[in-house]
Amino acid sequence: MAEFWAVVIAFYAGPFGVPARVLTIIVVASLVRLVLQLVIRRVVNRVISGVKKKQNVEDTAALQASPVAAMRIVQRTRAFGGVLSSTVTTVVILVSLVLIVSAIDPNATGAFSLITAALGAGLGFGAQNVVRDVLNGLFIVTEDQLGVGDVVDLGQATGVVEAVGIRVTTVRDVNGTLWYVRNGEILRVGNMSQGWARVILDLAIPYDADIDAVKERMLQTGVEMRADGKWKRLMIEQPEIWGIESISAEAIILRLVVKTRSGAKDDVARELRARVKRTLDGMGIRVPALGVATAGVAHAGGANDTPVIPGVVKQSSPRPPAAGGKK
């Protein structure tokens, strides 16, 4: 055994020692990265498979109807897996480069540190952005601000999170556009997939209508919908009538709300609108001419792009006329 290692040491000390050391470093680094990636992937898949098996589902999407904690485990595990994979790749490459430089010239370590210091001073302003992206990405994942599969509003982009990297988070919006958002540029995270959501319908009722009767029928419509087996698991609580929101010469605004699972808000809102419309038709109530509908409150920025349906007033702030515009 000692003779074998003596031959190996002699070979690496020979004329082909430097290329052999470089090749060995590359091979070992590739193997280390491959092994770590396999371990990370295996751990992620085991956690996800365990959650699916516990909830007795085959597809991750089916977890939407399961307890919220189960879905968060899957999303957070996938996010951690992406960040760890990126971190492992970055660390292995950097260590390999340093070892390769040392193998080519053993005296280059001191010079390499000087070069690194010079580059650090010259590229400090650019490097600080990269460091900020990395640190912010780690905090976002560690604090469970978002995960793969979450519907989020990051300010710059709104949509479904497809990947969480060590420097960049990718978000797919409703139009199919894939947005690459630097983690360091994420100043706020509006997560619409954590915990629960709320459907809000503001119903415009004619001023001369029987408000008590309308409130009773609207509440009954929501309760009957929740009694339906298809919707009961998606509606966390019984619907509520919050009362009169505003009164004008044209209409009285009634607010109907229902708490839902985070991933089912849009489906519940569409079905509830349809049932409310049929109830209003059955009561012979026609909404005022100004009546339009929304299924939720405005976004943080003030915009509201929810679909328009009869029966709900969409509040909008007056806009001043554009200067120089056409009359």
C-alpha atoms as a PDB file:
ATOM      1  CA  MET A   1       0.000   0.000   0.000  1.00  0.00           C
ATOM      2  CA  ALA A   2       2.833   2.359   0.830  1.00  0.00           C
ATOM      3  CA  GLU A   3       4.437   1.617  -2.546  1.00  0.00           C
ATOM      4  CA  PHE A   4       1.154   2.479  -4.319  1.00  0.00           C
ATOM      5  CA  TRP A   5       0.915   5.905  -2.669  1.00  0.00           C
ATOM      6  CA  ALA A   6       4.608   6.477  -3.363  1.00  0.00           C
ATOM      7  CA  VAL A   7       3.968   5.867  -7.075  1.00  0.00           C
ATOM      8  CA  VAL A   8       0.970   8.219  -7.012  1.00  0.00           C
ATOM      9  CA  ILE A   9       2.969  10.964  -5.289  1.00  0.00           C
ATOM     10  CA  ALA A  10       5.829  10.489  -7.727  1.00  0.00           C
ATOM     11  CA  PHE A  11       3.457  10.727 -10.680  1.00  0.00           C
ATOM     12  CA  TYR A  12       1.930  13.985  -9.428  1.00  0.00           C
ATOM     13  CA  ALA A  13       5.442  15.342  -8.808  1.00  0.00           C
ATOM     14  CA  GLY A  14       6.566  14.421 -12.336  1.00  0.00           C
ATOM     15  CA  PRO A  15       6.371  16.432 -15.572  1.00  0.00           C
ATOM     16  CA  PHE A  16       2.682  15.660 -16.014  1.00  0.00           C
ATOM     17  CA  GLY A  17       1.877  16.457 -12.402  1.00  0.00           C
ATOM     18  CA  VAL A  18       0.296  19.863 -12.950  1.00  0.00           C
ATOM     19  CA  PRO A  19      -2.196  18.752 -15.667  1.00  0.00           C
ATOM     20  CA  ALA A  20      -2.947  15.640 -13.609  1.00  0.00           C
ATOM     21  CA  ARG A  21      -3.656  17.708 -10.492  1.00  0.00           C
ATOM     22  CA  VAL A  22      -5.893  20.102 -12.431  1.00  0.00           C
ATOM     23  CA  LEU A  23      -7.779  17.196 -13.995  1.00  0.00           C
ATOM     24  CA  THR A  24      -8.120  15.491 -10.620  1.00  0.00           C
ATOM     25  CA  ILE A  25      -9.512  18.675  -9.039  1.00  0.00           C
ATOM     26  CA  ILE A  26     -12.067  19.038 -11.832  1.00  0.00           C
ATOM     27  CA  VAL A  27     -13.150  15.396 -11.588  1.00  0.00           C
ATOM     28  CA  VAL A  28     -13.400  15.459  -7.785  1.00  0.00           C
ATOM     29  CA  ALA A  29     -15.298  18.780  -7.841  1.00  0.00           C
ATOM     30  CA  SER A  30     -17.749  17.387 -10.411  1.00  0.00           C
ATOM     31  CA  LEU A  31     -18.281  14.261  -8.337  1.00  0.00           C
ATOM     32  CA  VAL A  32     -18.776  16.280  -5.133  1.00  0.00           C
ATOM     33  CA  ARG A  33     -21.301  18.550  -6.844  1.00  0.00           C
ATOM     34  CA  LEU A  34     -23.112  15.547  -8.356  1.00  0.00           C
ATOM     35  CA  VAL A  35     -23.294  13.736  -5.015  1.00  0.00           C
ATOM     36  CA  LEU A  36     -24.525  16.828  -3.153  1.00  0.00           C
ATOM     37  CA  GLN A  37     -27.121  17.552  -5.847  1.00  0.00           C
ATOM     38  CA  LEU A  38     -28.370  13.963  -5.632  1.00  0.00           C
ATOM     39  CA  VAL A  39     -28.583  14.182  -1.846  1.00  0.00           C
ATOM     40  CA  ILE A  40     -30.511  17.462  -1.995  1.00  0.00           C
ATOM     41  CA  ARG A  41     -32.858  16.136  -4.685  1.00  0.00           C
ATOM     42  CA  ARG A  42     -33.428  12.908  -2.756  1.00  0.00           C
ATOM     43  CA  VAL A  43     -34.214  14.761   0.478  1.00  0.00           C
ATOM     44  CA  VAL A  44     -36.612  17.132  -1.315  1.00  0.00           C
ATOM     45  CA  ASN A  45     -38.387  14.275  -3.092  1.00  0.00           C
ATOM     46  CA  ARG A  46     -38.625  12.268   0.132  1.00  0.00           C
ATOM     47  CA  VAL A  47     -40.230  15.171   2.002  1.00  0.00           C
ATOM     48  CA  ILE A  48     -42.682  15.843  -0.827  1.00  0.00           C
ATOM     49  CA  SER A  49     -43.501  12.140  -1.235  1.00  0.00           C
ATOM     50  CA  GLY A  50     -44.067  11.855   2.511  1.00  0.00           C
ATOM     51  CA  VAL A  51     -46.546  14.733   2.472  1.00  0.00           C
ATOM     52  CA  LYS A  52     -48.378  13.283  -0.546  1.00  0.00           C
ATOM     53  CA  LYS A  53     -48.525   9.844   1.057  1.00  0.00           C
ATOM     54  CA  LYS A  54     -49.793  11.280   4.330  1.00  0.00           C
ATOM     55  CA  GLN A  55     -52.531  13.218   2.525  1.00  0.00           C
ATOM     56  CA  ASN A  56     -53.232  10.237   0.205  1.00  0.00           C
ATOM     57  CA  VAL A  57     -52.808  12.204  -3.042  1.00  0.00           C
ATOM     58  CA  GLU A  58     -50.731  11.615  -6.160  1.00  0.00           C
ATOM     59  CA  ASP A  59     -50.445  15.160  -7.505  1.00  0.00           C
ATOM     60  CA  THR A  60     -49.098  18.177  -5.636  1.00  0.00           C
ATOM     61  CA  ALA A  61     -51.975  20.293  -6.930  1.00  0.00           C
ATOM     62  CA  ALA A  62     -54.378  18.063  -5.006  1.00  0.00           C
ATOM     63  CA  LEU A  63     -52.823  19.336  -1.773  1.00  0.00           C
ATOM     64  CA  GLN A  64     -54.717  22.582  -2.307  1.00  0.00           C
ATOM     65  CA  ALA A  65     -57.697  20.867  -0.711  1.00  0.00           C
ATOM     66  CA  SER A  66     -55.606  19.487   2.120  1.00  0.00           C
ATOM     67  CA  PRO A  67     -54.498  21.302   5.281  1.00  0.00           C
ATOM     68  CA  VAL A  68     -52.576  24.473   4.553  1.00  0.00           C
ATOM     69  CA  ALA A  69     -49.489  23.286   6.431  1.00  0.00           C
ATOM     70  CA  ALA A  70     -49.023  20.349   4.055  1.00  0.00           C
ATOM     71  CA  MET A  71     -48.911  22.584   0.999  1.00  0.00           C
ATOM     72  CA  ARG A  72     -46.513  24.977   2.700  1.00  0.00           C
ATOM     73  CA  ILE A  73     -44.141  22.094   3.496  1.00  0.00           C
ATOM     74  CA  VAL A  74     -43.995  21.113  -0.175  1.00  0.00           C
ATOM     75  CA  GLN A  75     -43.524  24.680  -1.414  1.00  0.00           C
ATOM     76  CA  ARG A  76     -40.927  25.566   1.197  1.00  0.00           C
ATOM     77  CA  THR A  77     -38.989  22.335   0.622  1.00  0.00           C
ATOM     78  CA  ARG A  78     -38.799  22.981  -3.109  1.00  0.00           C
ATOM     79  CA  ALA A  79     -37.636  26.543  -2.497  1.00  0.00           C
ATOM     80  CA  PHE A  80     -34.932  25.339  -0.091  1.00  0.00           C
ATOM     81  CA  GLY A  81     -33.863  22.712  -2.604  1.00  0.00           C
ATOM     82  CA  GLY A  82     -33.390  25.322  -5.322  1.00  0.00           C
ATOM     83  CA  VAL A  83     -31.405  27.643  -3.080  1.00  0.00           C
ATOM     84  CA  LEU A  84     -29.198  24.843  -1.721  1.00  0.00           C
ATOM     85  CA  SER A  85     -28.482  23.549  -5.234  1.00  0.00           C
ATOM     86  CA  SER A  86     -27.388  27.005  -6.386  1.00  0.00           C
ATOM     87  CA  THR A  87     -25.270  27.473  -3.252  1.00  0.00           C
ATOM     88  CA  VAL A  88     -23.535  24.101  -3.665  1.00  0.00           C
ATOM     89  CA  THR A  89     -22.722  24.813  -7.308  1.00  0.00           C
ATOM     90  CA  THR A  90     -21.305  28.263  -6.504  1.00  0.00           C
ATOM     91  CA  VAL A  91     -19.154  27.056  -3.589  1.00  0.00           C
ATOM     92  CA  VAL A  92     -17.773  24.047  -5.489  1.00  0.00           C
ATOM     93  CA  ILE A  93     -16.796  26.191  -8.478  1.00  0.00           C
ATOM     94  CA  LEU A  94     -15.063  28.831  -6.354  1.00  0.00           C
ATOM     95  CA  VAL A  95     -13.119  26.270  -4.300  1.00  0.00           C
ATOM     96  CA  SER A  96     -12.146  24.396  -7.460  1.00  0.00           C
ATOM     97  CA  LEU A  97     -10.816  27.569  -9.098  1.00  0.00           C
ATOM     98  CA  VAL A  98      -8.672  28.369  -6.073  1.00  0.00           C
ATOM     99  CA  LEU A  99      -7.277  24.815  -5.966  1.00  0.00           C
ATOM    100  CA  ILE A 100      -6.559  24.823  -9.698  1.00  0.00           C
ATOM    101  CA  VAL A 101      -4.657  28.111  -9.444  1.00  0.00           C
ATOM    102  CA  SER A 102      -2.664  26.716  -6.501  1.00  0.00           C
ATOM    103  CA  ALA A 103      -1.924  23.518  -8.443  1.00  0.00           C
ATOM    104  CA  ILE A 104      -0.624  25.447 -11.455  1.00  0.00           C
ATOM    105  CA  ASP A 105       1.552  27.750  -9.373  1.00  0.00           C
ATOM    106  CA  PRO A 106       1.954  27.013  -5.635  1.00  0.00           C
ATOM    107  CA  ASN A 107       3.317  30.527  -5.123  1.00  0.00           C
ATOM    108  CA  ALA A 108       0.252  32.116  -6.682  1.00  0.00           C
ATOM    109  CA  THR A 109      -1.769  32.014  -3.496  1.00  0.00           C
ATOM    110  CA  GLY A 110      -0.284  35.243  -2.149  1.00  0.00           C
ATOM    111  CA  ALA A 111      -0.547  36.946  -5.510  1.00  0.00           C
ATOM    112  CA  PHE A 112      -4.076  35.628  -5.854  1.00  0.00           C
ATOM    113  CA  SER A 113      -5.071  37.232  -2.572  1.00  0.00           C
ATOM    114  CA  LEU A 114      -3.624  40.552  -3.728  1.00  0.00           C
ATOM    115  CA  ILE A 115      -5.465  40.306  -7.030  1.00  0.00           C
ATOM    116  CA  THR A 116      -8.650  39.444  -5.186  1.00  0.00           C
ATOM    117  CA  ALA A 117      -8.255  42.481  -2.934  1.00  0.00           C
ATOM    118  CA  ALA A 118      -7.679  44.723  -5.952  1.00  0.00           C
ATOM    119  CA  LEU A 119     -10.673  43.318  -7.790  1.00  0.00           C
ATOM    120  CA  GLY A 120     -12.764  43.637  -4.631  1.00  0.00           C
ATOM    121  CA  ALA A 121     -11.854  47.306  -4.338  1.00  0.00           C
ATOM    122  CA  GLY A 122     -12.506  47.938  -8.028  1.00  0.00           C
ATOM    123  CA  LEU A 123     -15.734  45.990  -8.248  1.00  0.00           C
ATOM    124  CA  GLY A 124     -17.048  46.795  -4.788  1.00  0.00           C
ATOM    125  CA  PHE A 125     -20.098  48.659  -6.005  1.00  0.00           C
ATOM    126  CA  GLY A 126     -21.081  45.865  -8.369  1.00  0.00           C
ATOM    127  CA  ALA A 127     -20.289  43.103  -5.914  1.00  0.00           C
ATOM    128  CA  GLN A 128     -22.433  44.598  -3.187  1.00  0.00           C
ATOM    129  CA  ASN A 129     -25.494  44.150  -5.415  1.00  0.00           C
ATOM    130  CA  VAL A 130     -24.676  40.467  -5.836  1.00  0.00           C
ATOM    131  CA  VAL A 131     -24.151  40.055  -2.083  1.00  0.00           C
ATOM    132  CA  ARG A 132     -27.438  41.825  -1.400  1.00  0.00           C
ATOM    133  CA  ASP A 133     -29.247  39.533  -3.851  1.00  0.00           C
ATOM    134  CA  VAL A 134     -27.797  36.422  -2.209  1.00  0.00           C
ATOM    135  CA  LEU A 135     -28.476  37.508   1.378  1.00  0.00           C
ATOM    136  CA  ASN A 136     -31.983  38.715   0.614  1.00  0.00           C
ATOM    137  CA  GLY A 137     -32.740  35.449  -1.192  1.00  0.00           C
ATOM    138  CA  LEU A 138     -31.589  33.417   1.808  1.00  0.00           C
ATOM    139  CA  PHE A 139     -33.722  35.471   4.188  1.00  0.00           C
ATOM    140  CA  ILE A 140     -36.779  35.222   1.914  1.00  0.00           C
ATOM    141  CA  VAL A 141     -36.585  31.428   1.872  1.00  0.00           C
ATOM    142  CA  THR A 142     -35.602  31.055   5.536  1.00  0.00           C
ATOM    143  CA  GLU A 143     -38.476  33.242   6.705  1.00  0.00           C
ATOM    144  CA  ASP A 144     -40.907  31.408   4.380  1.00  0.00           C
ATOM    145  CA  GLN A 145     -41.976  34.619   2.672  1.00  0.00           C
ATOM    146  CA  LEU A 146     -42.624  32.713  -0.542  1.00  0.00           C
ATOM    147  CA  GLY A 147     -42.175  29.260  -2.040  1.00  0.00           C
ATOM    148  CA  VAL A 148     -42.392  27.462  -5.358  1.00  0.00           C
ATOM    149  CA  GLY A 149     -46.043  27.439  -6.461  1.00  0.00           C
ATOM    150  CA  ASP A 150     -47.086  30.491  -4.423  1.00  0.00           C
ATOM    151  CA  VAL A 151     -49.096  33.281  -6.046  1.00  0.00           C
ATOM    152  CA  VAL A 152     -47.233  36.441  -5.102  1.00  0.00           C
ATOM    153  CA  ASP A 153     -47.080  40.170  -5.770  1.00  0.00           C
ATOM    154  CA  LEU A 154     -43.460  41.321  -5.729  1.00  0.00           C
ATOM    155  CA  GLY A 155     -44.150  44.840  -6.929  1.00  0.00           C
ATOM    156  CA  GLN A 156     -42.204  44.325 -10.147  1.00  0.00           C
ATOM    157  CA  ALA A 157     -44.147  41.184 -11.074  1.00  0.00           C
ATOM    158  CA  THR A 158     -47.267  39.326  -9.999  1.00  0.00           C
ATOM    159  CA  GLY A 159     -47.870  35.647 -10.680  1.00  0.00           C
ATOM    160  CA  VAL A 160     -46.898  32.099  -9.726  1.00  0.00           C
ATOM    161  CA  VAL A 161     -43.390  31.458  -8.368  1.00  0.00           C
ATOM    162  CA  GLU A 162     -41.680  28.870 -10.581  1.00  0.00           C
ATOM    163  CA  ALA A 163     -38.198  28.899  -9.045  1.00  0.00           C
ATOM    164  CA  VAL A 164     -36.379  30.503  -6.136  1.00  0.00           C
ATOM    165  CA  GLY A 165     -32.656  30.837  -6.828  1.00  0.00           C
ATOM    166  CA  ILE A 166     -29.832  32.129  -4.707  1.00  0.00           C
ATOM    167  CA  ARG A 167     -29.836  35.395  -6.694  1.00  0.00           C
ATOM    168  CA  VAL A 168     -32.977  35.476  -8.848  1.00  0.00           C
ATOM    169  CA  THR A 169     -36.631  34.502  -8.323  1.00  0.00           C
ATOM    170  CA  THR A 170     -38.684  33.635 -11.421  1.00  0.00           C
ATOM    171  CA  VAL A 171     -42.399  34.455 -11.549  1.00  0.00           C
ATOM    172  CA  ARG A 172     -44.869  33.473 -14.285  1.00  0.00           C
ATOM    173  CA  ASP A 173     -47.683  36.011 -14.704  1.00  0.00           C
ATOM    174  CA  VAL A 174     -51.229  35.376 -15.924  1.00  0.00           C
ATOM    175  CA  ASN A 175     -50.234  36.141 -19.533  1.00  0.00           C
ATOM    176  CA  GLY A 176     -47.512  33.488 -19.471  1.00  0.00           C
ATOM    177  CA  THR A 177     -44.604  35.938 -19.283  1.00  0.00           C
ATOM    178  CA  LEU A 178     -41.715  34.660 -17.159  1.00  0.00           C
ATOM    179  CA  TRP A 179     -40.266  37.422 -14.991  1.00  0.00           C
ATOM    180  CA  TYR A 180     -36.764  37.239 -13.514  1.00  0.00           C
ATOM    181  CA  VAL A 181     -36.717  39.328 -10.335  1.00  0.00           C
ATOM    182  CA  ARG A 182     -33.448  39.931  -8.490  1.00  0.00           C
ATOM    183  CA  ASN A 183     -33.828  39.025  -4.835  1.00  0.00           C
ATOM    184  CA  GLY A 184     -32.114  42.230  -3.775  1.00  0.00           C
ATOM    185  CA  GLU A 185     -34.784  44.269  -5.573  1.00  0.00           C
ATOM    186  CA  ILE A 186     -37.667  42.612  -3.711  1.00  0.00           C
ATOM    187  CA  LEU A 187     -38.738  45.214  -1.160  1.00  0.00           C
ATOM    188  CA  ARG A 188     -42.116  43.681  -0.323  1.00  0.00           C
ATOM    189  CA  VAL A 189     -43.791  40.309  -0.827  1.00  0.00           C
ATOM    190  CA  GLY A 190     -47.553  39.986  -1.070  1.00  0.00           C
ATOM    191  CA  ASN A 191     -48.204  36.237  -0.739  1.00  0.00           C
ATOM    192  CA  MET A 192     -51.715  35.184  -1.772  1.00  0.00           C
ATOM    193  CA  SER A 193     -51.131  31.484  -1.064  1.00  0.00           C
ATOM    194  CA  GLN A 194     -50.476  31.487   2.670  1.00  0.00           C
ATOM    195  CA  GLY A 195     -53.210  30.690   5.148  1.00  0.00           C
ATOM    196  CA  TRP A 196     -56.519  31.807   3.663  1.00  0.00           C
ATOM    197  CA  ALA A 197     -58.097  34.296   1.269  1.00  0.00           C
ATOM    198  CA  ARG A 198     -61.324  36.303   1.286  1.00  0.00           C
ATOM    199  CA  VAL A 199     -63.841  36.877  -1.482  1.00  0.00           C
ATOM    200  CA  ILE A 200     -65.533  40.290  -1.235  1.00  0.00           C
ATOM    201  CA  LEU A 201     -68.628  41.119  -3.289  1.00  0.00           C
ATOM    202  CA  ASP A 202     -70.032  44.643  -3.152  1.00  0.00           C
ATOM    203  CA  LEU A 203     -73.615  44.359  -4.408  1.00  0.00           C
ATOM    204  CA  ALA A 204     -75.356  47.442  -5.834  1.00  0.00           C
ATOM    205  CA  ILE A 205     -79.025  47.228  -4.856  1.00  0.00           C
ATOM    206  CA  PRO A 206     -81.708  49.736  -6.042  1.00  0.00           C
ATOM    207  CA  TYR A 207     -82.527  52.355  -3.444  1.00  0.00           C
ATOM    208  CA  ASP A 208     -86.199  51.323  -3.220  1.00  0.00           C
ATOM    209  CA  ALA A 209     -85.491  47.582  -2.742  1.00  0.00           C
ATOM    210  CA  ASP A 210     -86.270  45.716   0.498  1.00  0.00           C
ATOM    211  CA  ILE A 211     -82.778  45.637   1.999  1.00  0.00           C
ATOM    212  CA  ASP A 212     -83.600  43.144   4.748  1.00  0.00           C
ATOM    213  CA  ALA A 213     -85.060  40.683   2.241  1.00  0.00           C
ATOM    214  CA  VAL A 214     -82.085  41.098  -0.086  1.00  0.00           C
ATOM    215  CA  LYS A 215     -79.619  40.556   2.768  1.00  0.00           C
ATOM    216  CA  GLU A 216     -81.447  37.406   3.836  1.00  0.00           C
ATOM    217  CA  ARG A 217     -81.528  35.979   0.318  1.00  0.00           C
ATOM    218  CA  MET A 218     -77.868  36.826  -0.374  1.00  0.00           C
ATOM    219  CA  LEU A 219     -76.779  35.170   2.859  1.00  0.00           C
ATOM    220  CA  GLN A 220     -78.951  32.158   2.105  1.00  0.00           C
ATOM    221  CA  THR A 221     -77.361  31.885  -1.337  1.00  0.00           C
ATOM    222  CA  GLY A 222     -73.883  31.802   0.187  1.00  0.00           C
ATOM    223  CA  VAL A 223     -74.872  29.285   2.877  1.00  0.00           C
ATOM    224  CA  GLU A 224     -76.456  26.979   0.292  1.00  0.00           C
ATOM    225  CA  MET A 225     -73.306  27.152  -1.796  1.00  0.00           C
ATOM    226  CA  ARG A 226     -71.158  26.133   1.164  1.00  0.00           C
ATOM    227  CA  ALA A 227     -73.539  23.254   1.876  1.00  0.00           C
ATOM    228  CA  ASP A 228     -72.701  21.885  -1.574  1.00  0.00           C
ATOM    229  CA  GLY A 229     -70.093  19.137  -1.129  1.00  0.00           C
ATOM    230  CA  LYS A 230     -67.924  20.488  -3.945  1.00  0.00           C
ATOM    231  CA  TRP A 231     -67.554  23.898  -2.320  1.00  0.00           C
ATOM    232  CA  LYS A 232     -67.682  23.034   1.368  1.00  0.00           C
ATOM    233  CA  ARG A 233     -64.020  21.994   1.481  1.00  0.00           C
ATOM    234  CA  LEU A 234     -62.989  25.214  -0.284  1.00  0.00           C
ATOM    235  CA  MET A 235     -64.997  27.643   1.878  1.00  0.00           C
ATOM    236  CA  ILE A 236     -63.421  27.741   5.329  1.00  0.00           C
ATOM    237  CA  GLU A 237     -66.238  29.612   7.086  1.00  0.00           C
ATOM    238  CA  GLN A 238     -69.877  30.449   6.525  1.00  0.00           C
ATOM    239  CA  PRO A 239     -70.501  33.525   4.308  1.00  0.00           C
ATOM    240  CA  GLU A 240     -71.291  36.778   6.073  1.00  0.00           C
ATOM    241  CA  ILE A 241     -73.161  39.969   5.248  1.00  0.00           C
ATOM    242  CA  TRP A 242     -71.082  42.848   6.552  1.00  0.00           C
ATOM    243  CA  GLY A 243     -73.926  45.290   5.974  1.00  0.00           C
ATOM    244  CA  ILE A 244     -74.351  48.519   4.064  1.00  0.00           C
ATOM    245  CA  GLU A 245     -71.083  49.971   2.811  1.00  0.00           C
ATOM    246  CA  SER A 246     -72.448  53.150   1.257  1.00  0.00           C
ATOM    247  CA  ILE A 247     -75.661  54.875   0.188  1.00  0.00           C
ATOM    248  CA  SER A 248     -76.136  57.037  -2.889  1.00  0.00           C
ATOM    249  CA  ALA A 249     -79.071  58.384  -4.863  1.00  0.00           C
ATOM    250  CA  GLU A 250     -78.797  55.489  -7.309  1.00  0.00           C
ATOM    251  CA  ALA A 251     -78.036  52.468  -5.113  1.00  0.00           C
ATOM    252  CA  ILE A 252     -77.288  50.961  -1.733  1.00  0.00           C
ATOM    253  CA  ILE A 253     -74.082  48.934  -1.527  1.00  0.00           C
ATOM    254  CA  LEU A 254     -74.233  45.639   0.401  1.00  0.00           C
ATOM    255  CA  ARG A 255     -71.053  43.687   1.107  1.00  0.00           C
ATOM    256  CA  LEU A 256     -71.032  39.872   1.053  1.00  0.00           C
ATOM    257  CA  VAL A 257     -67.806  38.141   2.148  1.00  0.00           C
ATOM    258  CA  VAL A 258     -66.616  34.564   2.511  1.00  0.00           C
ATOM    259  CA  LYS A 259     -63.300  33.150   3.732  1.00  0.00           C
ATOM    260  CA  THR A 260     -61.783  30.523   1.415  1.00  0.00           C
ATOM    261  CA  ARG A 261     -58.669  28.449   0.996  1.00  0.00           C
ATOM    262  CA  SER A 262     -55.940  30.523  -0.593  1.00  0.00           C
ATOM    263  CA  GLY A 263     -55.817  28.575  -3.845  1.00  0.00           C
ATOM    264  CA  ALA A 264     -59.591  28.502  -4.317  1.00  0.00           C
ATOM    265  CA  LYS A 265     -60.474  32.191  -4.088  1.00  0.00           C
ATOM    266  CA  ASP A 266     -61.059  32.773  -7.799  1.00  0.00           C
ATOM    267  CA  ASP A 267     -63.126  29.606  -8.280  1.00  0.00           C
ATOM    268  CA  VAL A 268     -65.316  30.383  -5.286  1.00  0.00           C
ATOM    269  CA  ALA A 269     -65.738  34.003  -6.393  1.00  0.00           C
ATOM    270  CA  ARG A 270     -66.883  33.025  -9.896  1.00  0.00           C
ATOM    271  CA  GLU A 271     -69.413  30.501  -8.621  1.00  0.00           C
ATOM    272  CA  LEU A 272     -70.700  32.890  -5.958  1.00  0.00           C
ATOM    273  CA  ARG A 273     -71.190  35.640  -8.559  1.00  0.00           C
ATOM    274  CA  ALA A 274     -73.219  33.279 -10.748  1.00  0.00           C
ATOM    275  CA  ARG A 275     -75.440  32.238  -7.838  1.00  0.00           C
ATOM    276  CA  VAL A 276     -75.933  35.824  -6.692  1.00  0.00           C
ATOM    277  CA  LYS A 277     -76.914  36.785 -10.239  1.00  0.00           C
ATOM    278  CA  ARG A 278     -79.524  34.015 -10.367  1.00  0.00           C
ATOM    279  CA  THR A 279     -80.865  35.025  -6.951  1.00  0.00           C
ATOM    280  CA  LEU A 280     -81.222  38.658  -7.999  1.00  0.00           C
ATOM    281  CA  ASP A 281     -83.015  37.602 -11.173  1.00  0.00           C
ATOM    282  CA  GLY A 282     -85.348  35.417  -9.139  1.00  0.00           C
ATOM    283  CA  MET A 283     -86.196  38.367  -6.894  1.00  0.00           C
ATOM    284  CA  GLY A 284     -86.870  40.564  -9.908  1.00  0.00           C
ATOM    285  CA  ILE A 285     -84.164  43.042  -8.895  1.00  0.00           C
ATOM    286  CA  ARG A 286     -82.377  44.978 -11.615  1.00  0.00           C
ATOM    287  CA  VAL A 287     -79.161  46.669 -10.625  1.00  0.00           C
ATOM    288  CA  PRO A 288     -78.753  50.397 -11.279  1.00  0.00           C
ATOM    289  CA  ALA A 289     -77.159  51.511 -14.518  1.00  0.00           C
ATOM    290  CA  LEU A 290     -73.899  52.314 -12.738  1.00  0.00           C
ATOM    291  CA  GLY A 291     -73.674  48.834 -11.200  1.00  0.00           C
ATOM    292  CA  VAL A 292     -70.579  46.838 -12.070  1.00  0.00           C
ATOM    293  CA  ALA A 293     -68.997  44.055 -10.083  1.00  0.00           C
ATOM    294  CA  THR A 294     -65.723  43.179  -8.465  1.00  0.00           C
ATOM    295  CA  ALA A 295     -64.578  40.098  -6.611  1.00  0.00           C
ATOM    296  CA  GLY A 296     -62.148  41.722  -4.259  1.00  0.00           C
ATOM    297  CA  VAL A 297     -60.528  44.858  -3.003  1.00  0.00           C
ATOM    298  CA  ALA A 298     -58.139  46.894  -5.106  1.00  0.00           C
ATOM    299  CA  HIS A 299     -54.487  46.029  -5.270  1.00  0.00           C
ATOM    300  CA  ALA A 300     -51.967  47.854  -3.142  1.00  0.00           C
ATOM    301  CA  GLY A 301     -51.135  50.153  -6.020  1.00  0.00           C
ATOM    302  CA  GLY A 302     -54.785  51.158  -6.448  1.00  0.00           C
ATOM    303  CA  ALA A 303     -55.435  49.222  -9.683  1.00  0.00           C
ATOM    304  CA  ASN A 304     -58.172  46.607  -9.889  1.00  0.00           C
ATOM    305  CA  ASP A 305     -58.335  44.359 -12.928  1.00  0.00           C
ATOM    306  CA  THR A 306     -61.007  41.967 -11.625  1.00  0.00           C
ATOM    307  CA  PRO A 307     -63.760  40.932 -14.071  1.00  0.00           C
ATOM    308  CA  VAL A 308     -66.859  43.106 -14.341  1.00  0.00           C
ATOM    309  CA  ILE A 309     -70.229  41.493 -13.582  1.00  0.00           C
ATOM    310  CA  PRO A 310     -73.680  42.856 -12.799  1.00  0.00           C
ATOM    311  CA  GLY A 311     -74.391  43.563  -9.167  1.00  0.00           C
ATOM    312  CA  VAL A 312     -71.231  44.881  -7.577  1.00  0.00           C
ATOM    313  CA  VAL A 313     -69.939  48.423  -7.520  1.00  0.00           C
ATOM    314  CA  LYS A 314     -66.307  48.929  -8.382  1.00  0.00           C
ATOM    315  CA  GLN A 315     -64.935  51.940  -6.526  1.00  0.00           C
ATOM    316  CA  SER A 316     -62.587  54.067  -8.573  1.00  0.00           C
ATOM    317  CA  SER A 317     -60.900  57.317  -7.767  1.00  0.00           C
ATOM    318  CA  PRO A 318     -61.511  60.239 -10.147  1.00  0.00           C
ATOM    319  CA  ARG A 319     -58.670  60.927 -12.504  1.00  0.00           C
ATOM    320  CA  PRO A 320     -57.765  64.435 -13.624  1.00  0.00           C
ATOM    321  CA  PRO A 321     -57.947  65.006 -17.394  1.00  0.00           C
ATOM    322  CA  ALA A 322     -54.636  64.554 -19.179  1.00  0.00           C
ATOM    323  CA  ALA A 323     -52.972  67.757 -20.169  1.00  0.00           C
ATOM    324  CA  GLY A 324     -53.226  68.419 -23.891  1.00  0.00           C
ATOM    325  CA  GLY A 325     -55.535  65.439 -24.418  1.00  0.00           C
ATOM    326  CA  LYS A 326     -58.326  65.293 -26.945  1.00  0.00           C
ATOM    327  CA  LYS A 327     -61.723  66.611 -25.940  1.00  0.00           C
END
